[in-house]
Amino acid sequence: MAVDRYEDVEFGEELPEFTPDISMPKVVQFTQAAQMNFGRFTDHDEARKSGLPGAIVPGIMSQGILAALIHRWAPTAQIQKIDTVFRAPLVVDSAPTCRGVVTDMDDESRIVEIDLTLCNEAGETRVLGTALVRL
Amino acid sequence: MEFNIDEMKEQYVDHPFDEVEFVVDAEDMVAFAQACGETAPHFLDPKAPDFRAVPNYASRYHGRRSLPKGFPVNMMASFDAGKSVEITGSIRAGDRLTARSHIHDIFEKTGRSGGMLFIVHRMEFSNQDDIKVSTVDWRMVVRLDMTRDKKAKRGAKTQSGES
């Protein structure tokens, strides 16, 4: 069930996880919108030639996916800050899982802190971060 | 290459080196949001009340240069270690954003895989009403051991008569 108000949030609550679509067409859509048309994002062969395991998802797309995780959980949430660490590449056409957990709550400001992760199929964390969210 | 962090900080941190303008396009806002898996109409439908860009939208913009002139690091040797976006206002379709860049911090870290130089590139975005809407910190990393190893190998080659 979607969260509307700060009072609906529980410390330690896990956000409903989801598997984002990082298929090649979706990544191409992103790179065109963001004007990041580079082969390492949109061409597996070209990416492999430069030593990558395949075309990789742009870091800021991963960040946007983690922001979407928050909005799917709380559609009216206002993200004040989102900080992400690109620990390792996330390969295009794979099936990662993004997760979030509420790690802090400030009753006065009505801001919650959420730890975020984006893991590959092997369960390895590729992108992690935190967000401050006002409800 | 050896880096003198204190000297680099004094010379480069907090000195603006780039300013550029962008006009925000509604179609790009929607495509960006769709590709990230957003479902809320206020990110996807330009006719929705309060239609606005997703929180990290400003991170898609780049200045005319990534580092100040004379900065002693080759961009090609660096990698993108992360981004932090602070949102202080909404970005709307048709907004004219001004982005100003400076180096926010330079520091060294040593981990299991060796030393790394972190360069925090900050872009501050204001809209046409001079309201600050977003601050994007881009953490660039250069592996120090890699540059040192290369230098050592070059030195070894030179000593053995190779070039």
PDB file of N, CA, C and O in Angstrom, chain B residues 81-121:
ATOM      1  N   ALA B  81      32.658   7.802  -9.605  1.00  0.00           N
ATOM      2  CA  ALA B  81      32.438   6.998  -8.404  1.00  0.00           C
ATOM      3  C   ALA B  81      31.085   7.261  -7.754  1.00  0.00           C
ATOM      4  O   ALA B  81      30.670   6.509  -6.871  1.00  0.00           O
ATOM      5  N   GLY B  82      30.419   8.308  -8.172  1.00  0.00           N
ATOM      6  CA  GLY B  82      29.107   8.542  -7.578  1.00  0.00           C
ATOM      7  C   GLY B  82      28.615   9.955  -7.768  1.00  0.00           C
ATOM      8  O   GLY B  82      29.374  10.839  -8.186  1.00  0.00           O
ATOM      9  N   LYS B  83      27.345  10.119  -7.486  1.00  0.00           N
ATOM     10  CA  LYS B  83      26.740  11.446  -7.600  1.00  0.00           C
ATOM     11  C   LYS B  83      25.802  11.678  -6.429  1.00  0.00           C
ATOM     12  O   LYS B  83      25.096  10.778  -5.990  1.00  0.00           O
ATOM     13  N   SER B  84      25.832  12.919  -5.979  1.00  0.00           N
ATOM     14  CA  SER B  84      24.922  13.330  -4.922  1.00  0.00           C
ATOM     15  C   SER B  84      24.134  14.527  -5.448  1.00  0.00           C
ATOM     16  O   SER B  84      24.724  15.449  -6.018  1.00  0.00           O
ATOM     17  N   VAL B  85      22.837  14.463  -5.291  1.00  0.00           N
ATOM     18  CA  VAL B  85      22.001  15.562  -5.777  1.00  0.00           C
ATOM     19  C   VAL B  85      21.181  16.098  -4.614  1.00  0.00           C
ATOM     20  O   VAL B  85      20.472  15.336  -3.943  1.00  0.00           O
ATOM     21  N   GLU B  86      21.307  17.401  -4.379  1.00  0.00           N
ATOM     22  CA  GLU B  86      20.473  18.053  -3.369  1.00  0.00           C
ATOM     23  C   GLU B  86      19.433  18.880  -4.108  1.00  0.00           C
ATOM     24  O   GLU B  86      19.766  19.672  -4.995  1.00  0.00           O
ATOM     25  N   ILE B  87      18.176  18.683  -3.747  1.00  0.00           N
ATOM     26  CA  ILE B  87      17.087  19.332  -4.478  1.00  0.00           C
ATOM     27  C   ILE B  87      16.518  20.449  -3.605  1.00  0.00           C
ATOM     28  O   ILE B  87      16.043  20.211  -2.497  1.00  0.00           O
ATOM     29  N   THR B  88      16.588  21.675  -4.106  1.00  0.00           N
ATOM     30  CA  THR B  88      16.102  22.807  -3.317  1.00  0.00           C
ATOM     31  C   THR B  88      14.952  23.535  -4.010  1.00  0.00           C
ATOM     32  O   THR B  88      14.391  24.480  -3.453  1.00  0.00           O
ATOM     33  N   GLY B  89      14.613  23.086  -5.202  1.00  0.00           N
ATOM     34  CA  GLY B  89      13.490  23.679  -5.926  1.00  0.00           C
ATOM     35  C   GLY B  89      13.102  22.774  -7.081  1.00  0.00           C
ATOM     36  O   GLY B  89      13.855  21.870  -7.439  1.00  0.00           O
ATOM     37  N   SER B  90      11.934  23.024  -7.645  1.00  0.00           N
ATOM     38  CA  SER B  90      11.480  22.181  -8.759  1.00  0.00           C
ATOM     39  C   SER B  90      12.038  22.678 -10.080  1.00  0.00           C
ATOM     40  O   SER B  90      12.158  23.883 -10.297  1.00  0.00           O
ATOM     41  N   ILE B  91      12.356  21.724 -10.947  1.00  0.00           N
ATOM     42  CA  ILE B  91      12.763  22.046 -12.320  1.00  0.00           C
ATOM     43  C   ILE B  91      11.548  21.797 -13.209  1.00  0.00           C
ATOM     44  O   ILE B  91      10.961  20.716 -13.190  1.00  0.00           O
ATOM     45  N   ARG B  92      11.159  22.850 -13.961  1.00  0.00           N
ATOM     46  CA  ARG B  92       9.933  22.795 -14.784  1.00  0.00           C
ATOM     47  C   ARG B  92      10.275  22.889 -16.273  1.00  0.00           C
ATOM     48  O   ARG B  92      11.316  23.448 -16.648  1.00  0.00           O
ATOM     49  N   ALA B  93       9.361  22.385 -17.074  1.00  0.00           N
ATOM     50  CA  ALA B  93       9.520  22.485 -18.528  1.00  0.00           C
ATOM     51  C   ALA B  93       9.649  23.955 -18.927  1.00  0.00           C
ATOM     52  O   ALA B  93       8.880  24.796 -18.452  1.00  0.00           O
ATOM     53  N   GLY B  94      10.601  24.241 -19.781  1.00  0.00           N
ATOM     54  CA  GLY B  94      10.802  25.615 -20.253  1.00  0.00           C
ATOM     55  C   GLY B  94      11.714  26.441 -19.375  1.00  0.00           C
ATOM     56  O   GLY B  94      12.098  27.554 -19.760  1.00  0.00           O
ATOM     57  N   ASP B  95      12.063  25.918 -18.219  1.00  0.00           N
ATOM     58  CA  ASP B  95      12.991  26.662 -17.346  1.00  0.00           C
ATOM     59  C   ASP B  95      14.316  26.903 -18.066  1.00  0.00           C
ATOM     60  O   ASP B  95      14.790  26.046 -18.825  1.00  0.00           O
ATOM     61  N   ARG B  96      14.897  28.060 -17.791  1.00  0.00           N
ATOM     62  CA  ARG B  96      16.247  28.347 -18.271  1.00  0.00           C
ATOM     63  C   ARG B  96      17.165  28.241 -17.058  1.00  0.00           C
ATOM     64  O   ARG B  96      17.105  29.084 -16.155  1.00  0.00           O
ATOM     65  N   LEU B  97      17.957  27.183 -17.049  1.00  0.00           N
ATOM     66  CA  LEU B  97      18.830  26.937 -15.904  1.00  0.00           C
ATOM     67  C   LEU B  97      20.234  27.464 -16.167  1.00  0.00           C
ATOM     68  O   LEU B  97      20.768  27.300 -17.268  1.00  0.00           O
ATOM     69  N   THR B  98      20.788  28.076 -15.159  1.00  0.00           N
ATOM     70  CA  THR B  98      22.197  28.463 -15.210  1.00  0.00           C
ATOM     71  C   THR B  98      22.957  27.543 -14.263  1.00  0.00           C
ATOM     72  O   THR B  98      22.579  27.397 -13.099  1.00  0.00           O
ATOM     73  N   ALA B  99      24.002  26.915 -14.803  1.00  0.00           N
ATOM     74  CA  ALA B  99      24.805  25.990 -13.991  1.00  0.00           C
ATOM     75  C   ALA B  99      26.201  26.574 -13.820  1.00  0.00           C
ATOM     76  O   ALA B  99      26.847  26.944 -14.800  1.00  0.00           O
ATOM     77  N   ARG B 100      26.624  26.661 -12.581  1.00  0.00           N
ATOM     78  CA  ARG B 100      27.974  27.173 -12.288  1.00  0.00           C
ATOM     79  C   ARG B 100      28.790  26.046 -11.640  1.00  0.00           C
ATOM     80  O   ARG B 100      28.299  25.384 -10.716  1.00  0.00           O
ATOM     81  N   SER B 101      30.007  25.871 -12.125  1.00  0.00           N
ATOM     82  CA  SER B 101      30.834  24.749 -11.658  1.00  0.00           C
ATOM     83  C   SER B 101      32.039  25.226 -10.862  1.00  0.00           C
ATOM     84  O   SER B 101      32.654  26.238 -11.195  1.00  0.00           O
ATOM     85  N   HIS B 102      32.343  24.461  -9.844  1.00  0.00           N
ATOM     86  CA  HIS B 102      33.621  24.634  -9.152  1.00  0.00           C
ATOM     87  C   HIS B 102      34.038  23.290  -8.551  1.00  0.00           C
ATOM     88  O   HIS B 102      33.233  22.364  -8.461  1.00  0.00           O
ATOM     89  N   ILE B 103      35.308  23.202  -8.177  1.00  0.00           N
ATOM     90  CA  ILE B 103      35.759  22.014  -7.454  1.00  0.00           C
ATOM     91  C   ILE B 103      35.410  22.240  -5.989  1.00  0.00           C
ATOM     92  O   ILE B 103      35.820  23.237  -5.393  1.00  0.00           O
ATOM     93  N   HIS B 104      34.643  21.306  -5.435  1.00  0.00           N
ATOM     94  CA  HIS B 104      34.170  21.471  -4.057  1.00  0.00           C
ATOM     95  C   HIS B 104      35.154  20.885  -3.045  1.00  0.00           C
ATOM     96  O   HIS B 104      35.318  21.394  -1.942  1.00  0.00           O
ATOM     97  N   ASP B 105      35.815  19.792  -3.440  1.00  0.00           N
ATOM     98  CA  ASP B 105      36.742  19.162  -2.496  1.00  0.00           C
ATOM     99  C   ASP B 105      37.709  18.254  -3.265  1.00  0.00           C
ATOM    100  O   ASP B 105      37.383  17.770  -4.358  1.00  0.00           O
ATOM    101  N   ILE B 106      38.856  18.063  -2.673  1.00  0.00           N
ATOM    102  CA  ILE B 106      39.855  17.118  -3.195  1.00  0.00           C
ATOM    103  C   ILE B 106      40.400  16.376  -1.980  1.00  0.00           C
ATOM    104  O   ILE B 106      40.803  17.007  -1.000  1.00  0.00           O
ATOM    105  N   PHE B 107      40.381  15.059  -2.039  1.00  0.00           N
ATOM    106  CA  PHE B 107      40.929  14.304  -0.905  1.00  0.00           C
ATOM    107  C   PHE B 107      41.428  12.940  -1.365  1.00  0.00           C
ATOM    108  O   PHE B 107      41.097  12.477  -2.459  1.00  0.00           O
ATOM    109  N   GLU B 108      42.241  12.349  -0.513  1.00  0.00           N
ATOM    110  CA  GLU B 108      42.837  11.060  -0.843  1.00  0.00           C
ATOM    111  C   GLU B 108      42.301  10.018   0.124  1.00  0.00           C
ATOM    112  O   GLU B 108      42.057  10.315   1.298  1.00  0.00           O
ATOM    113  N   LYS B 109      42.092   8.820  -0.378  1.00  0.00           N
ATOM    114  CA  LYS B 109      41.643   7.723   0.476  1.00  0.00           C
ATOM    115  C   LYS B 109      42.501   6.510   0.164  1.00  0.00           C
ATOM    116  O   LYS B 109      42.859   6.289  -0.999  1.00  0.00           O
ATOM    117  N   THR B 110      42.771   5.737   1.187  1.00  0.00           N
ATOM    118  CA  THR B 110      43.508   4.497   0.946  1.00  0.00           C
ATOM    119  C   THR B 110      42.645   3.330   1.386  1.00  0.00           C
ATOM    120  O   THR B 110      42.148   3.297   2.514  1.00  0.00           O
ATOM    121  N   GLY B 111      42.436   2.417   0.470  1.00  0.00           N
ATOM    122  CA  GLY B 111      41.633   1.240   0.783  1.00  0.00           C
ATOM    123  C   GLY B 111      42.409  -0.016   0.472  1.00  0.00           C
ATOM    124  O   GLY B 111      43.625   0.032   0.258  1.00  0.00           O
ATOM    125  N   ARG B 112      41.683  -1.143   0.452  1.00  0.00           N
ATOM    126  CA  ARG B 112      42.345  -2.426   0.191  1.00  0.00           C
ATOM    127  C   ARG B 112      42.992  -2.472  -1.188  1.00  0.00           C
ATOM    128  O   ARG B 112      43.973  -3.140  -1.413  1.00  0.00           O
ATOM    129  N   SER B 113      42.378  -1.700  -2.120  1.00  0.00           N
ATOM    130  CA  SER B 113      42.918  -1.753  -3.490  1.00  0.00           C
ATOM    131  C   SER B 113      43.936  -0.626  -3.743  1.00  0.00           C
ATOM    132  O   SER B 113      44.326  -0.390  -4.876  1.00  0.00           O
ATOM    133  N   GLY B 114      44.341   0.065  -2.690  1.00  0.00           N
ATOM    134  CA  GLY B 114      45.368   1.094  -2.855  1.00  0.00           C
ATOM    135  C   GLY B 114      44.823   2.490  -2.680  1.00  0.00           C
ATOM    136  O   GLY B 114      43.695   2.691  -2.220  1.00  0.00           O
ATOM    137  N   GLY B 115      45.649   3.468  -3.070  1.00  0.00           N
ATOM    138  CA  GLY B 115      45.274   4.864  -2.875  1.00  0.00           C
ATOM    139  C   GLY B 115      44.413   5.405  -3.998  1.00  0.00           C
ATOM    140  O   GLY B 115      44.547   4.990  -5.160  1.00  0.00           O
ATOM    141  N   MET B 116      43.526   6.290  -3.653  1.00  0.00           N
ATOM    142  CA  MET B 116      42.654   6.900  -4.651  1.00  0.00           C
ATOM    143  C   MET B 116      42.521   8.388  -4.368  1.00  0.00           C
ATOM    144  O   MET B 116      42.421   8.801  -3.213  1.00  0.00           O
ATOM    145  N   LEU B 117      42.534   9.167  -5.445  1.00  0.00           N
ATOM    146  CA  LEU B 117      42.332  10.601  -5.334  1.00  0.00           C
ATOM    147  C   LEU B 117      40.890  10.909  -5.712  1.00  0.00           C
ATOM    148  O   LEU B 117      40.435  10.538  -6.797  1.00  0.00           O
ATOM    149  N   PHE B 118      40.169  11.546  -4.804  1.00  0.00           N
ATOM    150  CA  PHE B 118      38.781  11.925  -5.059  1.00  0.00           C
ATOM    151  C   PHE B 118      38.710  13.414  -5.401  1.00  0.00           C
ATOM    152  O   PHE B 118      39.284  14.238  -4.686  1.00  0.00           O
ATOM    153  N   ILE B 119      38.017  13.708  -6.464  1.00  0.00           N
ATOM    154  CA  ILE B 119      37.790  15.100  -6.855  1.00  0.00           C
ATOM    155  C   ILE B 119      36.283  15.305  -6.884  1.00  0.00           C
ATOM    156  O   ILE B 119      35.577  14.596  -7.617  1.00  0.00           O
ATOM    157  N   VAL B 120      35.804  16.222  -6.074  1.00  0.00           N
ATOM    158  CA  VAL B 120      34.351  16.476  -6.045  1.00  0.00           C
ATOM    159  C   VAL B 120      34.059  17.721  -6.881  1.00  0.00           C
ATOM    160  O   VAL B 120      34.426  18.840  -6.503  1.00  0.00           O
ATOM    161  N   HIS B 121      33.423  17.477  -8.004  1.00  0.00           N
ATOM    162  CA  HIS B 121      33.044  18.550  -8.931  1.00  0.00           C
ATOM    163  C   HIS B 121      31.606  18.949  -8.598  1.00  0.00           C
ATOM    164  O   HIS B 121      30.712  18.103  -8.590  1.00  0.00           O
TER     165      HIS B 121
END
